[in-house]
Coordinates of C-alpha atoms in Angstrom, one line a residue:
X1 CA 192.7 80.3 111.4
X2 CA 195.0 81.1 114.3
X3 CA 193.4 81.9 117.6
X4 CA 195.2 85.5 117.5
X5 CA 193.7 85.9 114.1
X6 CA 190.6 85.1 115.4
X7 CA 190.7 87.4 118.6
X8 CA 192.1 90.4 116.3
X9 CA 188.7 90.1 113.4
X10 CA 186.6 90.0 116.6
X11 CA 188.2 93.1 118.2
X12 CA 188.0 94.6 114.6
X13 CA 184.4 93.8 114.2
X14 CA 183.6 95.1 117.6
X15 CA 185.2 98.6 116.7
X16 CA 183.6 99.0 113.7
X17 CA 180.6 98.3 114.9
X18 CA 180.7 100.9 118.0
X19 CA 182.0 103.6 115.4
X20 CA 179.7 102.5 112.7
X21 CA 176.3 101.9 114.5
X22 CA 173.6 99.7 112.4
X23 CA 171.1 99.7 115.1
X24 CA 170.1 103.1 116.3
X25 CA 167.0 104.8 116.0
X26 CA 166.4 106.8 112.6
X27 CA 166.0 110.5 112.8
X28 CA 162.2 111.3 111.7
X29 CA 161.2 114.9 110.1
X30 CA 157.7 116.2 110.2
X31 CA 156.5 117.3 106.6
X32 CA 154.6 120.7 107.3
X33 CA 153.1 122.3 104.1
X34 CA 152.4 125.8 105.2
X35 CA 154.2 127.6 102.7
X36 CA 153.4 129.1 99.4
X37 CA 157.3 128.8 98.5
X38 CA 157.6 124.8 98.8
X39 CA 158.7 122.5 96.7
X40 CA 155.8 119.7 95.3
X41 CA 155.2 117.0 97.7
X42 CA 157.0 114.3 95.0
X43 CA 160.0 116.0 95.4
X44 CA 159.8 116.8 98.9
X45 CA 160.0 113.0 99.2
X46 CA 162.7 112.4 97.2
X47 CA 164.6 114.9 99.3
X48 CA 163.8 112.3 102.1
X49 CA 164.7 109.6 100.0
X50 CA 168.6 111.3 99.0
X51 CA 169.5 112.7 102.6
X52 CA 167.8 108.5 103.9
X53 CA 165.3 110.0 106.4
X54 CA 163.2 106.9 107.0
X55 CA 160.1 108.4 108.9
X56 CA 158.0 111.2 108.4
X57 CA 155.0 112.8 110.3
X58 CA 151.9 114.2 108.5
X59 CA 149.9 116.3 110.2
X60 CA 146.6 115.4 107.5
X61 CA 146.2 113.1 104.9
X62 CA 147.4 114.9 102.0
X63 CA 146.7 112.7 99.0
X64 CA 150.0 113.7 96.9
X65 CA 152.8 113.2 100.0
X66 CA 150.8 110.1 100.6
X67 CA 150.9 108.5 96.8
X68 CA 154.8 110.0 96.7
X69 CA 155.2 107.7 99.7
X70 CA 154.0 104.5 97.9
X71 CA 156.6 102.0 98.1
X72 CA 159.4 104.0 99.6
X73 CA 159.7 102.2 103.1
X74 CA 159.9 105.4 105.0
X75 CA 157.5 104.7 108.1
X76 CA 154.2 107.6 108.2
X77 CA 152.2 109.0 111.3
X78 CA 149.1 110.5 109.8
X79 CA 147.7 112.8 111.6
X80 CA 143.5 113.5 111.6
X81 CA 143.4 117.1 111.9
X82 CA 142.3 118.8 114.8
X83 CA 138.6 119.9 113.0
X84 CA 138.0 116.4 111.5
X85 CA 138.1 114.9 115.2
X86 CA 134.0 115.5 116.1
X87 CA 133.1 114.0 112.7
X88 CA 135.5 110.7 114.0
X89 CA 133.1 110.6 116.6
X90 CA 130.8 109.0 114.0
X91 CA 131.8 105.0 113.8
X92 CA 130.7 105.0 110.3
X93 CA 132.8 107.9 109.5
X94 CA 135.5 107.1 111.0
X95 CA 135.1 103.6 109.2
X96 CA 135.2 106.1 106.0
X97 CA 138.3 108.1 107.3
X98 CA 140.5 105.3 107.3
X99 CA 139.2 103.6 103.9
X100 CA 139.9 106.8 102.4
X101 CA 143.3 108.2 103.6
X102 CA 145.1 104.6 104.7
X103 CA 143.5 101.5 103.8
X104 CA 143.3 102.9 100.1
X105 CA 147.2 103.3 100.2
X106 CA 148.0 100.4 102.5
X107 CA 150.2 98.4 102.5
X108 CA 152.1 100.5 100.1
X109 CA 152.4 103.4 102.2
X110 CA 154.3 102.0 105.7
X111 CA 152.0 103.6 108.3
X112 CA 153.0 103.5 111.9
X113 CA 150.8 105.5 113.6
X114 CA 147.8 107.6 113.0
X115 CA 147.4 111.0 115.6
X116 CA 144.1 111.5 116.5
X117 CA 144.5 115.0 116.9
X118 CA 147.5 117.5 117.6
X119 CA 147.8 119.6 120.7
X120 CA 144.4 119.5 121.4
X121 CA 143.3 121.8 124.3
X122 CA 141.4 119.7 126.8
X123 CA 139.3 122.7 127.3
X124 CA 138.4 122.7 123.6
X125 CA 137.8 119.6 121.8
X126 CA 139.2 117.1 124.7
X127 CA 136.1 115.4 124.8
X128 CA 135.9 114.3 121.2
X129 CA 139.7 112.8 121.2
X130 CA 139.1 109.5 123.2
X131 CA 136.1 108.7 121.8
X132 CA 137.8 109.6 117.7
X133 CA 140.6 107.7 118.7
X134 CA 138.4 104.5 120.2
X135 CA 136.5 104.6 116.4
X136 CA 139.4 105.0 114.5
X137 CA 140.9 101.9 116.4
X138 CA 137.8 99.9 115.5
X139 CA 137.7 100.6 112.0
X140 CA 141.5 99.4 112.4
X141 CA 140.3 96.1 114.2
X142 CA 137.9 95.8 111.7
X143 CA 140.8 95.4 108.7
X144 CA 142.8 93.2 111.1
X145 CA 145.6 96.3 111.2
X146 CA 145.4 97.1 115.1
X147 CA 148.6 95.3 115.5
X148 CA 150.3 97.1 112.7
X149 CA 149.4 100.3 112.6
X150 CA 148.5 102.3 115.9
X151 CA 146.4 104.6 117.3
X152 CA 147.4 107.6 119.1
X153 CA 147.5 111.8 119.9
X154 CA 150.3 114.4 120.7
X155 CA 150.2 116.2 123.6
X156 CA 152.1 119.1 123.7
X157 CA 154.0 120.3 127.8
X158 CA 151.4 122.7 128.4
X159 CA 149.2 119.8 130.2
X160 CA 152.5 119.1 132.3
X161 CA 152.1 120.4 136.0
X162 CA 155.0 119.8 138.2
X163 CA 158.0 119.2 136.0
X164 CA 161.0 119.5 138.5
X165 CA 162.5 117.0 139.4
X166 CA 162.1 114.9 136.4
X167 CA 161.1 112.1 138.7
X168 CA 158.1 114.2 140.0
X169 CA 156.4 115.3 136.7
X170 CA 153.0 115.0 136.4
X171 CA 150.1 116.0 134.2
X172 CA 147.8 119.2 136.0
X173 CA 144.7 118.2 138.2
X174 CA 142.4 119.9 135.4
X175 CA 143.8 117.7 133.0
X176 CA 143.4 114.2 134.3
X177 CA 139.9 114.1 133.2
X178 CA 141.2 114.1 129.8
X179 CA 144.8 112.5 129.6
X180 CA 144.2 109.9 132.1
X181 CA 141.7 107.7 129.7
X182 CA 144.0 108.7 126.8
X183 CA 146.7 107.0 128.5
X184 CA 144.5 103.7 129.3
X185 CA 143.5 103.5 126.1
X186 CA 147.1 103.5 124.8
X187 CA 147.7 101.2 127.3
X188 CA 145.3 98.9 126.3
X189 CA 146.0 98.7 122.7
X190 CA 150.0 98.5 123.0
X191 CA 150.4 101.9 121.8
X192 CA 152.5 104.5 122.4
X193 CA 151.9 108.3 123.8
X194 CA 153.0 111.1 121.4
X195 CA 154.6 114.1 122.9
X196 CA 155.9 117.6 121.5
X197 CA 158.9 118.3 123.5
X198 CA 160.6 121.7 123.0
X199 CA 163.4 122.8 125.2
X200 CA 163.7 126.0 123.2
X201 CA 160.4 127.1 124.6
X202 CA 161.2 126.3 128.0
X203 CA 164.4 128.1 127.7
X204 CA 162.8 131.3 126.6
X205 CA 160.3 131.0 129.0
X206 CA 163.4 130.8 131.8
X207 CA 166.5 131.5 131.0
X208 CA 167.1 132.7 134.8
X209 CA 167.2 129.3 135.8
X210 CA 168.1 127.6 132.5
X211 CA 171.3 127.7 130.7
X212 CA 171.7 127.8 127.0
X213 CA 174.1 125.3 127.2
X214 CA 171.9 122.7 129.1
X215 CA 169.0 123.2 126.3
X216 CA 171.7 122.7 123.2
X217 CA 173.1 119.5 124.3
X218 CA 176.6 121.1 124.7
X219 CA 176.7 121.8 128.7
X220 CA 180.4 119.6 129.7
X221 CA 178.8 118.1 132.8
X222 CA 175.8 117.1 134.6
X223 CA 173.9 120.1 135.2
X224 CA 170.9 119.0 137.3
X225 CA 171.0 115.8 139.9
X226 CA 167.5 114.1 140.5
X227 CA 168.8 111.4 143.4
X228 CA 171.1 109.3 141.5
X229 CA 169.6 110.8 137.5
X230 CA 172.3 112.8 136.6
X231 CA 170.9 115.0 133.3
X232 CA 173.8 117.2 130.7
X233 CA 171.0 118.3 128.9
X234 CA 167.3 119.3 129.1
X235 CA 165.5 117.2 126.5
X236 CA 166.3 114.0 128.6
X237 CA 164.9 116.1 131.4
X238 CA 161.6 116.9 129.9
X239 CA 161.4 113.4 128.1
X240 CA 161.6 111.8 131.9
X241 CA 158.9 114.4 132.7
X242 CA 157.2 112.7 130.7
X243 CA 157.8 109.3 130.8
X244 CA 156.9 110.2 135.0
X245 CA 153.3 111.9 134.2
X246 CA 152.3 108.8 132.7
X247 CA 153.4 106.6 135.4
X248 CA 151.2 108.3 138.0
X249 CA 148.6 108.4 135.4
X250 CA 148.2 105.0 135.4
X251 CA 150.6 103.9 131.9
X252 CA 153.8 102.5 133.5
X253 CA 155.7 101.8 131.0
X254 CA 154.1 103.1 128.1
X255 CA 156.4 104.0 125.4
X256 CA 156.3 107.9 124.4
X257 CA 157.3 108.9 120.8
X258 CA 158.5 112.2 120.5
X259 CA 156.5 114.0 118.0
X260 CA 158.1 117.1 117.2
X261 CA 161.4 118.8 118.2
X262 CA 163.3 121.5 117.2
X263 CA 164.9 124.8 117.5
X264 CA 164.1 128.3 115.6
X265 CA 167.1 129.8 113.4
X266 CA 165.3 133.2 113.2
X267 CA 162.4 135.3 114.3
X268 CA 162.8 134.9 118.7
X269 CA 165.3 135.3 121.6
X270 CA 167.9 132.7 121.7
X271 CA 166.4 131.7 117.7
X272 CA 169.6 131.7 116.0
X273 CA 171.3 129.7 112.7
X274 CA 174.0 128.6 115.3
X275 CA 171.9 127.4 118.0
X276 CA 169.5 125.6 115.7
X277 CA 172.4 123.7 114.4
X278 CA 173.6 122.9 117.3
X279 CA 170.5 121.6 118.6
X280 CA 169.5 119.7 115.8
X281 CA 172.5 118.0 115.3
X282 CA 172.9 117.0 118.6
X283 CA 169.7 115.8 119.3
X284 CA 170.3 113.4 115.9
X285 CA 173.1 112.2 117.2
X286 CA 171.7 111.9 120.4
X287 CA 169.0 109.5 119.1
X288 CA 171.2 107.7 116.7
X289 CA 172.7 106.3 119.7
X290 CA 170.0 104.7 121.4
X291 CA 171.0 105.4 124.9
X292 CA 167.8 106.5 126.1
X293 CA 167.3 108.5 129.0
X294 CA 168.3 108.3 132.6
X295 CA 164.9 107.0 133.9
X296 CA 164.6 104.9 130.6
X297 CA 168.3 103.8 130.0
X298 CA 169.0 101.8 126.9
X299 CA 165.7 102.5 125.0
X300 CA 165.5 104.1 121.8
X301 CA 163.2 107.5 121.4
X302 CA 161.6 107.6 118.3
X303 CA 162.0 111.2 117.8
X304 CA 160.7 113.3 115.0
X305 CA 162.5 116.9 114.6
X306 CA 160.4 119.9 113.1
X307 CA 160.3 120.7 110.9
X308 CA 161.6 119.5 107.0
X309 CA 161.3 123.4 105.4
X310 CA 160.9 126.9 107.0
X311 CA 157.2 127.8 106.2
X312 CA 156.5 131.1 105.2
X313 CA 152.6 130.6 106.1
X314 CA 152.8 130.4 109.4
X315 CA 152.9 132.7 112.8
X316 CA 153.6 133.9 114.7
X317 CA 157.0 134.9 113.3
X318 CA 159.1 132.2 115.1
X319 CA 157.1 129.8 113.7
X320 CA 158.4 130.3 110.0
X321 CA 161.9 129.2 110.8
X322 CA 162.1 125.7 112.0
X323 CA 162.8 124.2 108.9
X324 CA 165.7 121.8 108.5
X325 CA 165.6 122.7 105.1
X326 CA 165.6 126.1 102.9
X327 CA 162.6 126.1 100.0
X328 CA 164.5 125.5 97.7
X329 CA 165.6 122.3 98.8
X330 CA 169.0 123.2 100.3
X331 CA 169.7 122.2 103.7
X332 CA 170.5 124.2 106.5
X333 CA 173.0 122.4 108.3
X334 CA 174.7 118.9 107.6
X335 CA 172.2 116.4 109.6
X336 CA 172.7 112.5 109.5
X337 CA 169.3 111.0 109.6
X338 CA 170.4 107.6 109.8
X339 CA 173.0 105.0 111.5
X340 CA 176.2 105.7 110.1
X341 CA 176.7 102.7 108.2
X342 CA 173.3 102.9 106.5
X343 CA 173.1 106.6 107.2
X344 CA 173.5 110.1 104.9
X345 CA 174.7 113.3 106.0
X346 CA 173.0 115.9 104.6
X347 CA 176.4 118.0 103.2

């Protein structure tokens, strides 16, 4: 083979392999069951399983979605819910907890990451999370799993003080109490921090000094400078909010997984089929490609987008019309969950 021959497969290879990415980040969807319309959990995952979305987050261990998950592949976060945390405070039942709803499906079932808890007010139940999450952790250590599956819990932006600039964000002084420990302990175990991040909500809440544009991933330029950080839209804003909280809490570099995401069609100002697509689709791609974020360049964000269906159950009204999916299965919009070459759109 000819040098030239050589030089043109390599310059081949490289295009398709900028066009046709293998090694992005998978889109995750979180599985919410409030809805007296959905389909049954076996073929809610084999609707993950046709459109190739390789991570799901349950918010409790539901025994069906989990034995539908046996031997699929697609990586779980199982979430304890909020009222089982005081009873995790219990070593022994924590010890039963994690026999029951992961070592009994395990290895099976790929679990990631098990939430301790979801949102939980600091105010109201913050005092039973670290010491849950500590138990659940040594029931892990106990099975020889801490390395493979990890503890955690999902904050959601309400315990965020200053968020502007990104490079000042910080968690409020009546919350250190709480998330500071957290935040050791994650450190200490190699974990990772989960975090709700939804620029819908902080659109609505100011739309005087936030464009639409910024929040949808469409705005043509940098919109807001932070020194040399230049940020086009707001989720990379809000993620380096983040990502600077937990520096001055004391994590460094502790990873953060973003546990929810997403963008009403219906129900809300600004909640609109159009802008949902937009935002969905663009934050897919934008994870696909594994840039990271100006304070974090070249890291993938594990990013999970809410929610898989619109659920009927919920409220207040907004809250029914998340879904990526329609009840009866049909999506919404076309998503690709996956790298291109390995990935699906969802037509």
């Amino acid at each position: 083979m000819s040098n030239m021959t050589t030089l043109f497969l390599l310059i081949a290879l490289f295009i398709t392999t900028i066009l046709n990415p293998t090694s992005g980040e998978s889109v995750g969807v979180c599985y919410g069951m409030m809805g007296n319309n959905l389909p049954s959990q076996s073929d809610t995952i084999a609707l993950f399983r046709q459109n190739n979305i390789r991570r799901v987050r349950l918010y409790d261990p539901n025994q069906a979605a989990l034995n539908a998950l046996r031997n699929t592949g697609i990586e779980v976060i199982i979430g304890v819910p909020n009222t089982d945390l005081r009873s995790l405070t219990n070593p022994s039942s924590a010890r039963s907890w994690l026999q029951n709803n992961v070592l009994n499906y395990y290895p099976a079932v790929s679990f990631k990451y098990i939430a301790v808890g979801n949102e939980v007010s600091p105010s109201n139940g913050g005092d039973v999370v670290l010491p849950a999450m500590r138990n659940v952790y040594d029931a892990l250590r106990g099975a020889n799993l801490q390395d493979r599956i990890k503890v955690s819990t999902a904050i959601d932006m309400t315990l965020i003080g200053n968020s502007f600039p990104p490079s000042s964000g910080e968690f409020r002084g009546d919350v250190r109490w709480y998330i500071d420990p957290v935040i050791g302990f994650l450190t200490s175990t190699n974990s990772a921090l989960l975090a709700n991040i939804y620029p819908y909500f902080s659109y609505v809440d100011n739309p005087r000094d936030i464009s639409l544009s910024y929040a949808l991933f469409t705005s043509p330029s940098v919109v807001v400078w932070d020194g040399s950080r230049g940020y086009q839209n707001l989720f990379d804003a809000l993620l380096d909010v983040v990502y600077s909280a937990v520096e001055r809490s004391g994590g460094g570099s502790l990873p953060v997984v973003v546990s929810e995401s997403g963008w009403p069609s219906n129900g809300g100002n600004a909640a609109s089929f159009d802008n949902a697509r937009a935002f969905y689709t663009n934050l897919a791609s934008r994870v696909r490609e594994n840039r990271g974020t100006p304070k974090r360049p070249g890291r993938g964000v594990e990013t999970y987008l809410f929610a898989m269906f619109d659920e009927n159950q919920k409220s207040p009204e907004i809250e029914k019309n998340f879904g990526l999916f329609f009840p009866n299965k049909q999506p919404k919009f076309p998503i690709t969950f996956s790298a291109a070459r390995d990935g699906t759109a969802v037509e």
